[in-house]
CSV table of C-alpha atoms in Angstrom, one decimal:
chain,number,residue,atom,x,y,z
A,268,MET,CA,79.0,122.7,116.8
A,269,ASN,CA,77.5,125.9,115.4
A,270,ARG,CA,74.3,126.4,113.4
A,271,PHE,CA,74.4,128.3,110.2
A,272,GLN,CA,71.5,129.8,108.2
A,273,LEU,CA,72.7,129.6,104.6
A,274,GLY,CA,71.7,132.0,101.9
A,275,GLY,CA,72.5,129.5,99.2
A,276,LYS,CA,75.4,131.2,97.5
A,277,GLY,CA,79.0,130.0,97.5
A,278,THR,CA,82.2,129.3,95.6
A,279,VAL,CA,83.6,126.1,94.1
A,280,VAL,CA,86.7,125.0,96.1
A,281,THR,CA,87.4,121.8,94.2
A,282,TYR,CA,85.5,119.5,91.8
A,283,THR,CA,85.6,116.3,89.9
A,284,ILE,CA,83.8,114.8,86.9
A,285,ILE,CA,82.5,111.4,87.8
A,286,HIS,CA,82.6,108.7,85.1
A,287,ASP,CA,82.3,105.6,87.2
A,288,ALA,CA,79.0,106.1,89.1
A,289,PRO,CA,76.9,104.1,91.5
A,290,ALA,CA,73.9,102.3,89.9
A,291,GLN,CA,71.6,105.1,91.1
A,292,PHE,CA,73.5,107.8,89.2
A,293,GLU,CA,74.2,105.6,86.1
A,294,LEU,CA,71.9,107.7,83.8
A,295,GLN,CA,73.5,111.0,84.8
A,296,LYS,CA,77.1,110.2,84.1
A,297,PRO,CA,79.4,111.9,83.5
A,298,TYR,CA,78.4,114.4,86.1
A,299,VAL,CA,80.2,117.1,88.1
A,300,MET,CA,80.6,117.0,91.9
A,301,GLY,CA,82.1,119.9,93.8
A,302,ILE,CA,82.9,121.1,97.3
A,303,ILE,CA,81.4,124.5,97.7
A,304,GLU,CA,82.4,127.1,100.3
A,305,MET,CA,79.2,128.9,101.3
A,306,ASP,CA,79.4,132.7,101.7
A,307,GLU,CA,78.8,132.0,105.5
A,308,GLY,CA,82.1,130.0,105.6
A,309,VAL,CA,80.9,126.4,105.9
A,310,ARG,CA,81.5,123.8,103.1
A,311,LEU,CA,79.2,121.3,101.4
A,312,THR,CA,79.5,118.5,98.8
A,313,SER,CA,77.1,118.6,96.0
A,314,GLN,CA,76.5,118.1,92.3
A,315,LEU,CA,77.2,121.1,89.9
A,316,ILE,CA,74.5,121.4,87.2
A,317,ASP,CA,73.5,123.6,84.3
A,318,VAL,CA,77.1,123.9,83.3
A,319,LYS,CA,79.3,122.0,80.9
A,320,PRO,CA,81.9,119.9,82.8
A,321,GLU,CA,84.7,121.6,80.8
A,322,ASP,CA,83.5,125.1,82.0
A,323,VAL,CA,83.7,124.3,85.7
A,324,LYS,CA,86.5,126.2,87.4
A,325,ILE,CA,87.8,126.5,91.0
A,326,GLY,CA,86.7,129.9,92.2
A,327,MET,CA,83.4,129.7,90.3
A,328,LYS,CA,80.4,131.4,92.0
A,329,VAL,CA,77.5,129.1,92.4
A,330,GLN,CA,74.0,129.0,94.0
A,331,ALA,CA,71.9,126.3,95.5
A,332,THR,CA,68.8,125.0,93.7
A,333,PHE,CA,66.2,122.5,94.8
A,334,ARG,CA,66.4,119.2,92.8
A,335,LYS,CA,65.6,115.5,92.9
A,336,LEU,CA,68.6,113.6,94.2
A,337,GLY,CA,67.4,110.0,93.6
A,338,GLN,CA,64.9,107.4,94.7
A,339,GLU,CA,64.9,104.1,96.5
A,340,GLY,CA,64.1,101.7,93.7
A,341,GLU,CA,61.3,102.0,91.1
A,342,ALA,CA,58.5,102.6,93.5
A,343,GLY,CA,60.5,103.9,96.5
A,344,VAL,CA,60.7,107.1,98.4
A,345,ILE,CA,62.1,110.0,96.3
A,346,HIS,CA,65.0,112.0,97.8
A,347,TYR,CA,65.0,115.7,97.2
A,348,GLY,CA,67.8,118.1,98.1
A,349,TYR,CA,70.1,120.7,96.8
A,350,LYS,CA,72.4,120.9,93.8
A,351,PHE,CA,74.4,124.0,92.7
A,352,ARG,CA,74.4,125.9,89.4
A,353,PRO,CA,76.3,129.0,88.3
A,354,GLN,CA,75.1,132.3,89.8
A,355,VAL,CA,73.2,134.4,87.3
B,201,MET,CA,103.7,99.3,129.0
B,202,ARG,CA,105.5,96.1,128.0
B,203,ASP,CA,107.5,96.0,124.7
B,204,VAL,CA,105.9,94.1,121.9
B,205,ALA,CA,107.6,92.4,118.9
B,206,VAL,CA,106.5,90.6,115.7
B,207,ILE,CA,107.6,87.0,115.7
B,208,GLY,CA,105.8,85.6,112.7
B,209,VAL,CA,104.2,86.8,109.4
B,210,GLY,CA,102.2,85.2,106.6
B,211,GLU,CA,100.0,86.3,103.7
B,212,THR,CA,98.1,84.8,100.8
B,213,GLU,CA,98.6,85.9,97.2
B,214,PHE,CA,96.4,88.9,96.4
B,215,GLY,CA,94.1,89.1,93.4
B,216,GLU,CA,90.8,88.1,91.9
B,217,LEU,CA,90.8,84.7,93.6
B,218,TRP,CA,87.6,83.1,92.3
B,219,ASP,CA,88.5,79.7,93.7
B,220,ARG,CA,89.2,80.9,97.2
B,221,SER,CA,86.7,81.7,99.9
B,222,PHE,CA,87.1,84.2,102.8
B,223,ARG,CA,87.7,81.2,105.1
B,224,ASP,CA,90.4,79.7,102.8
B,225,LEU,CA,92.3,83.0,102.7
B,226,GLY,CA,92.1,83.6,106.5
B,227,ILE,CA,93.3,80.1,107.3
B,228,GLU,CA,96.2,80.2,104.9
B,229,ALA,CA,97.5,83.6,106.1
B,230,GLY,CA,97.0,82.7,109.8
B,231,LEU,CA,98.6,79.2,109.5
B,232,LYS,CA,101.6,80.7,107.6
B,233,ALA,CA,102.2,83.3,110.3
B,234,ILE,CA,101.8,80.7,113.1
B,235,GLN,CA,104.3,78.3,111.4
B,236,ASP,CA,106.7,81.2,110.7
B,237,ALA,CA,106.6,82.0,114.5
B,238,LYS,CA,107.0,78.2,115.3
B,239,LEU,CA,104.1,78.4,117.7
B,240,ARG,CA,101.9,75.6,119.0
B,241,SER,CA,98.2,76.4,119.2
B,242,GLU,CA,98.3,76.4,123.0
B,243,ASP,CA,100.8,79.3,122.9
B,244,ILE,CA,98.1,81.7,121.5
B,245,ASP,CA,96.2,83.9,123.9
B,246,ALA,CA,93.8,85.8,121.5
B,247,VAL,CA,93.0,86.5,117.9
B,248,TYR,CA,92.3,90.0,116.5
B,249,ILE,CA,90.9,90.4,113.0
B,250,GLY,CA,90.8,93.5,110.8
B,251,ASN,CA,87.8,93.2,108.4
B,252,MET,CA,85.9,96.1,106.8
B,253,SER,CA,82.7,94.7,105.5
B,254,ALA,CA,82.3,90.9,105.3
B,255,GLY,CA,78.6,91.5,106.0
B,256,LYS,CA,78.2,93.3,102.7
B,257,PHE,CA,80.8,91.5,100.6
B,258,ILE,CA,80.0,87.9,101.5
B,259,ASP,CA,76.9,88.1,103.8
B,260,GLN,CA,78.9,86.8,106.8
B,261,GLU,CA,79.3,88.7,110.1
B,262,HIS,CA,81.0,87.4,113.2
B,263,VAL,CA,84.2,86.7,111.3
B,264,SER,CA,86.3,86.9,114.5
B,265,ALA,CA,85.0,83.5,115.8
B,266,LEU,CA,84.9,82.2,112.3
B,267,VAL,CA,88.6,82.7,111.6
B,268,ALA,CA,89.6,81.1,114.9
B,269,ASP,CA,87.2,78.2,114.2
B,270,TYR,CA,88.5,77.6,110.7
B,271,SER,CA,92.1,77.9,111.8
B,272,GLY,CA,91.6,74.9,114.0
B,273,LEU,CA,91.5,76.9,117.3
B,274,ALA,CA,87.8,76.5,118.2
B,275,ASP,CA,88.5,74.1,121.0
B,276,MET,CA,91.0,76.6,122.6
B,277,HIS,CA,88.0,78.9,123.3
B,278,LEU,CA,90.2,82.0,122.7
B,279,PRO,CA,88.9,85.5,122.9
B,280,THR,CA,88.5,86.8,119.4
B,281,VAL,CA,88.0,90.4,118.3
B,282,ARG,CA,86.9,91.8,114.9
B,283,VAL,CA,87.9,95.5,114.3
B,284,GLU,CA,86.2,97.8,111.8
B,285,GLY,CA,87.6,101.2,110.8
B,286,GLY,CA,87.2,101.5,107.1
B,287,GLY,CA,90.4,100.8,105.2
B,288,ALA,CA,92.4,101.2,108.5
B,289,CYS,CA,90.8,98.2,110.3
B,290,GLY,CA,93.8,95.9,109.9
B,291,ALA,CA,96.2,98.6,111.3
B,292,ILE,CA,93.8,99.3,114.2
B,293,ALA,CA,93.6,95.5,115.0
B,294,LEU,CA,97.4,95.5,115.1
B,295,LEU,CA,97.4,98.5,117.5
B,296,GLN,CA,94.7,97.0,119.8
B,297,ALA,CA,96.5,93.6,119.9
B,298,ARG,CA,99.7,95.4,120.7
B,299,LEU,CA,97.9,97.2,123.6
B,300,ALA,CA,96.5,93.9,124.9
B,301,ILE,CA,100.1,92.5,125.2
B,302,ALA,CA,101.6,95.8,126.4
B,303,SER,CA,99.0,95.9,129.2
B,304,GLY,CA,100.0,92.4,130.5
B,305,MET,CA,96.6,90.9,129.6
B,306,HIS,CA,98.0,88.6,126.9
B,307,ASP,CA,101.5,87.4,125.8
B,308,ILE,CA,100.9,86.2,122.3
B,309,VAL,CA,98.2,87.4,119.9
B,310,VAL,CA,97.6,86.5,116.3
B,311,VAL,CA,96.5,89.5,114.2
B,312,GLY,CA,94.8,88.8,110.9
B,313,GLY,CA,93.3,90.9,108.2
B,314,ALA,CA,91.1,89.7,105.4
B,315,GLU,CA,88.6,90.7,102.7
B,316,LYS,CA,86.9,88.9,100.0
B,317,MET,CA,85.7,91.6,97.6
B,318,THR,CA,85.1,89.9,94.2
B,319,ASP,CA,82.0,88.0,95.1
B,320,VAL,CA,80.0,91.2,94.3
B,321,GLY,CA,80.2,93.1,91.1
B,322,ASP,CA,82.5,96.1,90.5
B,323,VAL,CA,79.8,98.7,90.9
B,324,GLN,CA,78.5,97.2,94.1
B,325,ALA,CA,82.0,96.9,95.5
B,326,ALA,CA,82.7,100.6,94.8
B,327,GLU,CA,79.5,101.5,96.6
B,328,ILE,CA,80.6,99.4,99.6
B,329,LEU,CA,83.9,101.2,99.6
B,330,SER,CA,82.0,104.6,99.4
B,331,SER,CA,80.2,103.7,102.6
B,332,THR,CA,83.4,104.6,104.5
B,333,ALA,CA,82.7,108.2,103.5
B,334,ASP,CA,79.8,110.2,104.9
B,335,GLN,CA,76.7,108.6,103.6
B,336,GLU,CA,74.3,111.5,104.5
B,337,TRP,CA,76.6,114.4,103.5
B,338,GLU,CA,78.6,113.0,100.6
B,339,SER,CA,77.4,109.7,99.0
B,340,VAL,CA,73.7,110.6,98.8
B,341,PHE,CA,74.6,113.5,96.5
B,342,GLY,CA,76.5,111.2,94.1
B,343,ALA,CA,80.1,111.6,95.5
B,344,THR,CA,81.9,108.3,95.0
B,345,PHE,CA,85.0,107.3,96.9
B,346,ALA,CA,87.2,107.9,93.9
B,347,GLY,CA,85.4,111.2,93.3
B,348,LEU,CA,86.3,112.4,96.8
B,349,TYR,CA,90.0,111.6,96.3
B,350,ALA,CA,89.7,113.2,92.9
B,351,MET,CA,88.6,116.4,94.5
B,352,ILE,CA,91.7,116.2,96.8
B,353,ALA,CA,93.8,115.7,93.7
B,354,ARG,CA,92.3,118.6,91.9
B,355,ARG,CA,92.9,120.9,94.8
B,356,HIS,CA,96.5,119.7,95.2
B,357,MET,CA,97.1,120.4,91.5
B,358,HIS,CA,95.6,123.9,92.0
B,359,GLU,CA,97.7,124.8,95.1
B,360,PHE,CA,101.0,123.1,94.4
B,361,GLY,CA,101.2,122.6,90.6
B,362,THR,CA,101.0,118.9,90.9
B,363,THR,CA,100.3,117.3,87.5
B,364,ARG,CA,98.7,114.1,86.2
B,365,GLU,CA,102.3,112.9,85.3
B,366,HIS,CA,103.3,113.3,88.9
B,367,MET,CA,100.4,111.2,90.1
B,368,ALA,CA,101.0,108.6,87.3
B,369,ALA,CA,104.7,108.3,88.5
B,370,VAL,CA,103.3,106.8,91.7
B,371,ALA,CA,101.5,104.1,89.8
B,372,VAL,CA,104.5,103.4,87.6
B,373,LYS,CA,106.8,103.1,90.6
B,374,ASN,CA,104.5,100.8,92.5
B,375,HIS,CA,103.9,98.5,89.6
B,376,LYS,CA,107.7,98.3,89.2
B,377,ASN,CA,107.9,97.2,92.8
B,378,GLY,CA,105.0,94.9,92.5
B,379,ALA,CA,106.7,93.1,89.6
B,380,LEU,CA,109.3,92.0,92.1
B,381,ASN,CA,106.7,90.7,94.6
B,382,PRO,CA,105.6,87.1,93.9
B,383,GLU,CA,102.4,87.6,96.0
B,384,ALA,CA,101.3,90.9,94.3
B,385,GLN,CA,98.1,91.1,92.3
B,386,PHE,CA,99.8,92.9,89.4
B,387,GLN,CA,103.4,91.6,88.8
B,388,LYS,CA,103.7,93.7,85.8
B,389,GLU,CA,105.3,97.1,85.0
B,390,ILE,CA,103.2,99.7,83.4
B,391,THR,CA,104.2,102.8,81.3
B,392,LEU,CA,103.5,106.4,82.1
B,393,GLU,CA,101.6,106.6,78.9
B,394,ALA,CA,99.4,103.7,79.9
B,395,VAL,CA,98.5,105.4,83.1
B,396,LEU,CA,97.8,108.7,81.4
B,397,ASN,CA,95.7,107.2,78.6
B,398,ALA,CA,93.5,104.9,80.9
B,399,PRO,CA,89.8,105.6,81.0
B,400,TRP,CA,88.6,108.2,83.5
B,401,VAL,CA,87.1,107.1,86.8
B,402,ALA,CA,86.7,110.5,88.4
B,403,GLU,CA,88.7,113.3,86.8
B,404,PRO,CA,91.6,113.9,87.3
B,405,LEU,CA,91.9,110.2,88.3
B,406,GLY,CA,92.0,107.5,85.7
B,407,LEU,CA,91.7,103.8,86.1
B,408,PHE,CA,95.4,103.3,86.8
B,409,ASP,CA,95.4,106.0,89.5
B,410,CYS,CA,93.1,103.6,91.5
B,411,ALA,CA,94.0,100.5,93.5
B,412,PRO,CA,92.1,97.4,92.4
B,413,LEU,CA,89.4,95.4,94.2
B,414,SER,CA,91.1,92.3,95.6
B,415,ASP,CA,90.7,89.1,97.6
B,416,GLY,CA,93.4,88.3,100.1
B,417,ALA,CA,94.5,87.9,103.7
B,418,ALA,CA,97.6,88.6,105.9
B,419,ALA,CA,98.5,87.8,109.4
B,420,VAL,CA,101.2,88.6,112.0
B,421,VAL,CA,102.0,87.1,115.4
B,422,LEU,CA,102.7,89.6,118.1
B,423,CYS,CA,104.6,88.6,121.3
B,424,GLU,CA,105.8,90.2,124.5
B,425,ALA,CA,109.4,91.3,123.7
B,426,GLN,CA,111.2,89.3,126.4
B,427,LYS,CA,109.4,86.1,125.5
B,428,ALA,CA,109.9,86.8,121.8
B,429,ARG,CA,113.5,85.6,122.1
B,430,LYS,CA,112.2,82.1,122.7
B,431,PHE,CA,110.7,82.0,119.3
B,432,THR,CA,113.1,84.0,117.1
B,433,ASP,CA,116.6,85.4,117.0
B,434,LEU,CA,115.3,88.4,115.1
B,435,PRO,CA,112.2,89.8,116.7
B,436,ILE,CA,110.9,93.0,115.0
B,437,ARG,CA,110.0,95.4,117.7
B,438,ILE,CA,107.0,97.8,117.5
B,439,ALA,CA,108.8,101.0,118.4
B,440,GLY,CA,105.8,103.4,118.2
B,441,SER,CA,102.2,103.5,117.2
B,442,GLY,CA,99.8,106.4,116.6
B,443,GLN,CA,96.2,106.7,115.6
B,444,ALA,CA,94.1,109.7,114.9
B,445,SER,CA,90.6,110.6,113.6
B,446,ASP,CA,89.2,113.6,111.8
B,447,PHE,CA,85.8,114.9,110.4
B,448,LEU,CA,84.1,112.1,108.5
B,449,ALA,CA,83.2,114.3,105.5
B,450,LEU,CA,86.0,115.6,103.4
B,451,HIS,CA,84.5,119.1,103.1
B,452,ASP,CA,84.5,119.6,106.9
B,453,ARG,CA,88.3,119.2,107.1
B,454,ARG,CA,90.7,122.1,108.0
B,455,ASP,CA,92.6,121.6,104.7
B,456,LEU,CA,91.7,119.6,101.6
B,457,THR,CA,95.4,118.9,100.7
B,458,THR,CA,96.7,117.7,104.1
B,459,LEU,CA,95.2,114.7,106.0
B,460,ASP,CA,95.5,116.0,109.5
B,461,ALA,CA,94.8,112.5,110.8
B,462,THR,CA,98.0,111.3,109.1
B,463,VAL,CA,100.0,114.2,110.4
B,464,ILE,CA,98.9,113.6,114.0
B,465,ALA,CA,99.1,109.8,113.9
B,466,GLY,CA,102.6,110.1,112.5
B,467,LYS,CA,103.7,112.6,115.2
B,468,ARG,CA,102.3,110.3,117.9
B,469,ALA,CA,104.1,107.3,116.5
B,470,PHE,CA,107.4,109.1,116.0
B,471,HIS,CA,107.1,110.7,119.5
B,472,GLU,CA,106.6,107.3,121.2
B,473,ALA,CA,109.5,105.8,119.2
B,474,LYS,CA,111.7,108.8,119.9
B,475,LEU,CA,112.5,108.8,116.2
B,476,GLY,CA,111.9,111.1,113.2
B,477,PRO,CA,111.2,110.6,109.5
B,478,LYS,CA,114.9,110.5,108.7
B,479,ASP,CA,115.4,107.4,110.8
B,480,VAL,CA,113.1,105.3,108.6
B,481,GLN,CA,114.4,103.6,105.5
B,482,VAL,CA,111.3,101.9,104.2
B,483,ALA,CA,107.6,102.7,104.4
B,484,GLU,CA,104.3,101.1,103.3
B,485,VAL,CA,101.8,104.0,102.8
B,486,HIS,CA,98.1,103.9,101.9
B,487,ASP,CA,98.1,104.4,98.1
B,488,ASN,CA,94.5,103.5,97.5
B,489,PHE,CA,94.7,106.3,94.9
B,490,THR,CA,98.0,107.8,93.4
B,491,ILE,CA,97.2,111.1,95.1
B,492,SER,CA,97.0,109.4,98.4
B,493,GLU,CA,100.6,108.3,98.3
B,494,ILE,CA,101.7,111.9,97.5
B,495,LEU,CA,99.7,113.2,100.5
B,496,ALA,CA,101.1,110.4,102.7
B,497,ILE,CA,104.8,111.1,102.0
B,498,GLU,CA,104.2,114.8,102.6
B,499,ASP,CA,102.1,114.5,105.7
B,500,LEU,CA,104.5,112.0,107.3
B,501,ARG,CA,107.2,114.6,106.6
B,502,PHE,CA,109.4,112.4,104.4
B,503,ILE,CA,109.0,115.0,101.7
B,504,ASP,CA,108.2,118.8,102.0
B,505,LYS,CA,104.5,119.8,101.6
B,506,GLY,CA,103.6,120.2,98.0
B,507,LYS,CA,106.7,118.5,96.6
B,508,GLY,CA,105.4,114.9,96.8
B,509,GLY,CA,104.7,114.7,93.1
B,510,PRO,CA,108.1,116.0,91.8
B,511,ALA,CA,109.8,113.9,94.5
B,512,THR,CA,108.1,110.7,93.2
B,513,GLN,CA,108.9,111.6,89.6
B,514,GLU,CA,112.6,112.2,90.5
B,515,GLY,CA,112.8,108.7,92.1
B,516,LEU,CA,113.3,109.8,95.8
B,517,THR,CA,110.7,107.3,96.9
B,518,ALA,CA,111.8,104.5,94.5
B,519,LEU,CA,113.4,101.2,95.7
B,520,ASN,CA,116.6,102.2,97.5
B,521,GLY,CA,115.8,105.9,96.9
B,522,LYS,CA,115.9,108.5,99.7
B,523,ILE,CA,113.1,106.5,101.3
B,524,SER,CA,111.8,103.3,99.8
B,525,VAL,CA,108.0,103.7,99.6
B,526,ASN,CA,105.6,100.8,98.9
B,527,THR,CA,108.2,98.2,98.1
B,528,SER,CA,105.5,95.5,98.1
B,529,GLY,CA,103.8,97.3,95.2
B,530,GLY,CA,101.5,99.1,97.6
B,531,LEU,CA,97.7,98.9,97.4
B,532,LYS,CA,98.1,99.8,93.7
B,533,ALA,CA,100.0,96.7,92.6
B,534,ARG,CA,100.1,94.3,95.5
B,535,GLY,CA,96.3,94.7,95.7
B,536,GLN,CA,93.7,96.0,98.1
B,537,PRO,CA,91.7,93.5,100.1
B,538,VAL,CA,90.6,96.2,102.4
B,539,GLY,CA,90.7,94.4,105.8
B,540,ALA,CA,94.1,92.9,105.0
B,541,THR,CA,95.8,96.1,104.1
B,542,GLY,CA,97.2,97.3,107.4
B,543,VAL,CA,98.4,93.8,108.3
B,544,ALA,CA,99.9,93.1,104.9
B,545,GLN,CA,101.8,96.4,105.2
B,546,ALA,CA,103.3,95.2,108.5
B,547,VAL,CA,104.2,91.8,106.8
B,548,GLU,CA,106.1,93.7,104.1
B,549,ILE,CA,108.0,95.9,106.6
B,550,VAL,CA,108.9,92.8,108.8
B,551,ARG,CA,110.2,91.0,105.7
B,552,GLN,CA,112.3,94.1,104.8
B,553,LEU,CA,113.7,94.5,108.3
B,554,ARG,CA,114.5,90.8,108.4
B,555,GLY,CA,116.3,91.0,105.1
B,556,GLU,CA,113.8,88.5,103.5
B,557,ALA,CA,112.4,90.8,100.7
B,558,GLY,CA,114.3,89.1,97.9
B,559,LYS,CA,114.6,91.2,94.7
B,560,ARG,CA,112.9,94.2,96.3
B,561,GLN,CA,115.1,94.2,99.4
B,562,VAL,CA,116.0,97.7,100.7
B,563,VAL,CA,119.7,97.7,101.5
B,564,GLY,CA,120.4,98.4,105.2
B,565,ALA,CA,116.8,98.6,106.3
B,566,ARG,CA,116.7,98.8,110.1
B,567,ARG,CA,113.5,100.8,110.7
B,568,GLY,CA,110.2,100.8,108.7
B,569,LEU,CA,106.8,102.4,108.9
B,570,THR,CA,103.3,101.6,108.0
B,571,HIS,CA,100.6,104.1,107.3
B,572,THR,CA,96.9,103.2,106.8
B,573,LEU,CA,93.8,105.2,106.1
B,574,GLY,CA,90.2,104.7,106.8
B,575,GLY,CA,87.7,106.5,104.5
B,576,THR,CA,89.1,109.7,102.9
B,577,GLY,CA,91.3,110.2,105.9
B,578,ALA,CA,88.9,110.3,108.8
B,579,THR,CA,91.1,107.6,110.4
B,580,ALA,CA,94.8,107.2,110.1
B,581,VAL,CA,97.1,104.7,111.8
B,582,VAL,CA,101.0,104.7,111.8
B,583,HIS,CA,103.2,102.0,113.2
B,584,ILE,CA,107.0,102.2,113.4
B,585,PHE,CA,109.0,98.9,113.4
B,586,GLU,CA,112.6,98.3,114.2
B,587,ARG,CA,115.0,95.3,114.2
B,588,GLY,CA,115.3,93.9,117.7
B,589,ASP,CA,119.0,93.0,117.4
């Protein structure tokens, strides 16, 4: 195991547009998920946002951004984390 | 190691069986296999059960003892083992039962696989299936099980030119086979257009690229090979078995379009059997999604890498093609009660090798293979079977 300090930038390796979603993501569908290869060489799975699903391409350059991922029920703990959007 | 053979098989019908409980299904499959082997209850040394998630699907854990109890074996006080390994649990149970006999510890073991999936709603069932992926690195971000396989499919299309029509050809073929299987969930052919026009689940996978949610159970009886002759004139020998694991999360794998666990499990099984892909006439592979069958036939080296789609479209994997793949209808058409999968695949191969597969019989089948996946390929199991005559 190696530790990597990530700069937040990477490239889309593959992606999907999710139409059948878990209950927690119901309001977001359809949404785009991708596998991103970070510039440091490691890969992550994350949502791709601020882009139309039809504009997502393999090879697209993206950068991480801080977002709400979900929450545990109406009054539960809110989960924060990263999503990726096109590099500007 | 002692040689091990299958001497009995049984399975329930697969489908949305509203009037059947987990117990009913397990009993029916187990008793059919025991009757097929012509065993008495005192012949049985142990019971192994493949079950993925009874705790979540029906709020019942400890299904190992339950199945023995409801099969009328409680007063035999047999050792019972429940195996979990995502979708591969039934195939792992078979492997562990084989080892228990090979080691000399037991002579006769009943291996069952069962799942009751339709007591929960579709969305919840899909979430339970997704729990075999990496919850902390995949699911929490919104990646569904179908979504992860869709990303494999998208990459396979990108690297090899695989098309939606290639993937759809898997579904069309497996429904055609399922139409010949009286125990299949969908005994109905479907057209290429129907597959291509189905609603999206996770692009590029539509509804008919996905195996269904199902209830069902299957069982086989394993016996030490010498002793097997006392029960049957045609024991089906397990010639080789291989199991392998890989990174739990898809994104950590070496290659997104090859399941290394399948490659390695296949190599281990073929090595033990001293056989190669050309020696096998019939295979049941894990087609939980259409892309999965394309990967399996490539990674097991039945078809060259990248050519799985065109090979399916050309009929190389059709009934009595170059290699007959998923003659039962596969997970796609026979159905996918997860825990039963690996065992049901073995049931189909045994029927094929005995020449008891009816309208879907592969002519001259002497050796067959099962391939079962857990998660998105973090586990793979391969068994190779051959006629014992």
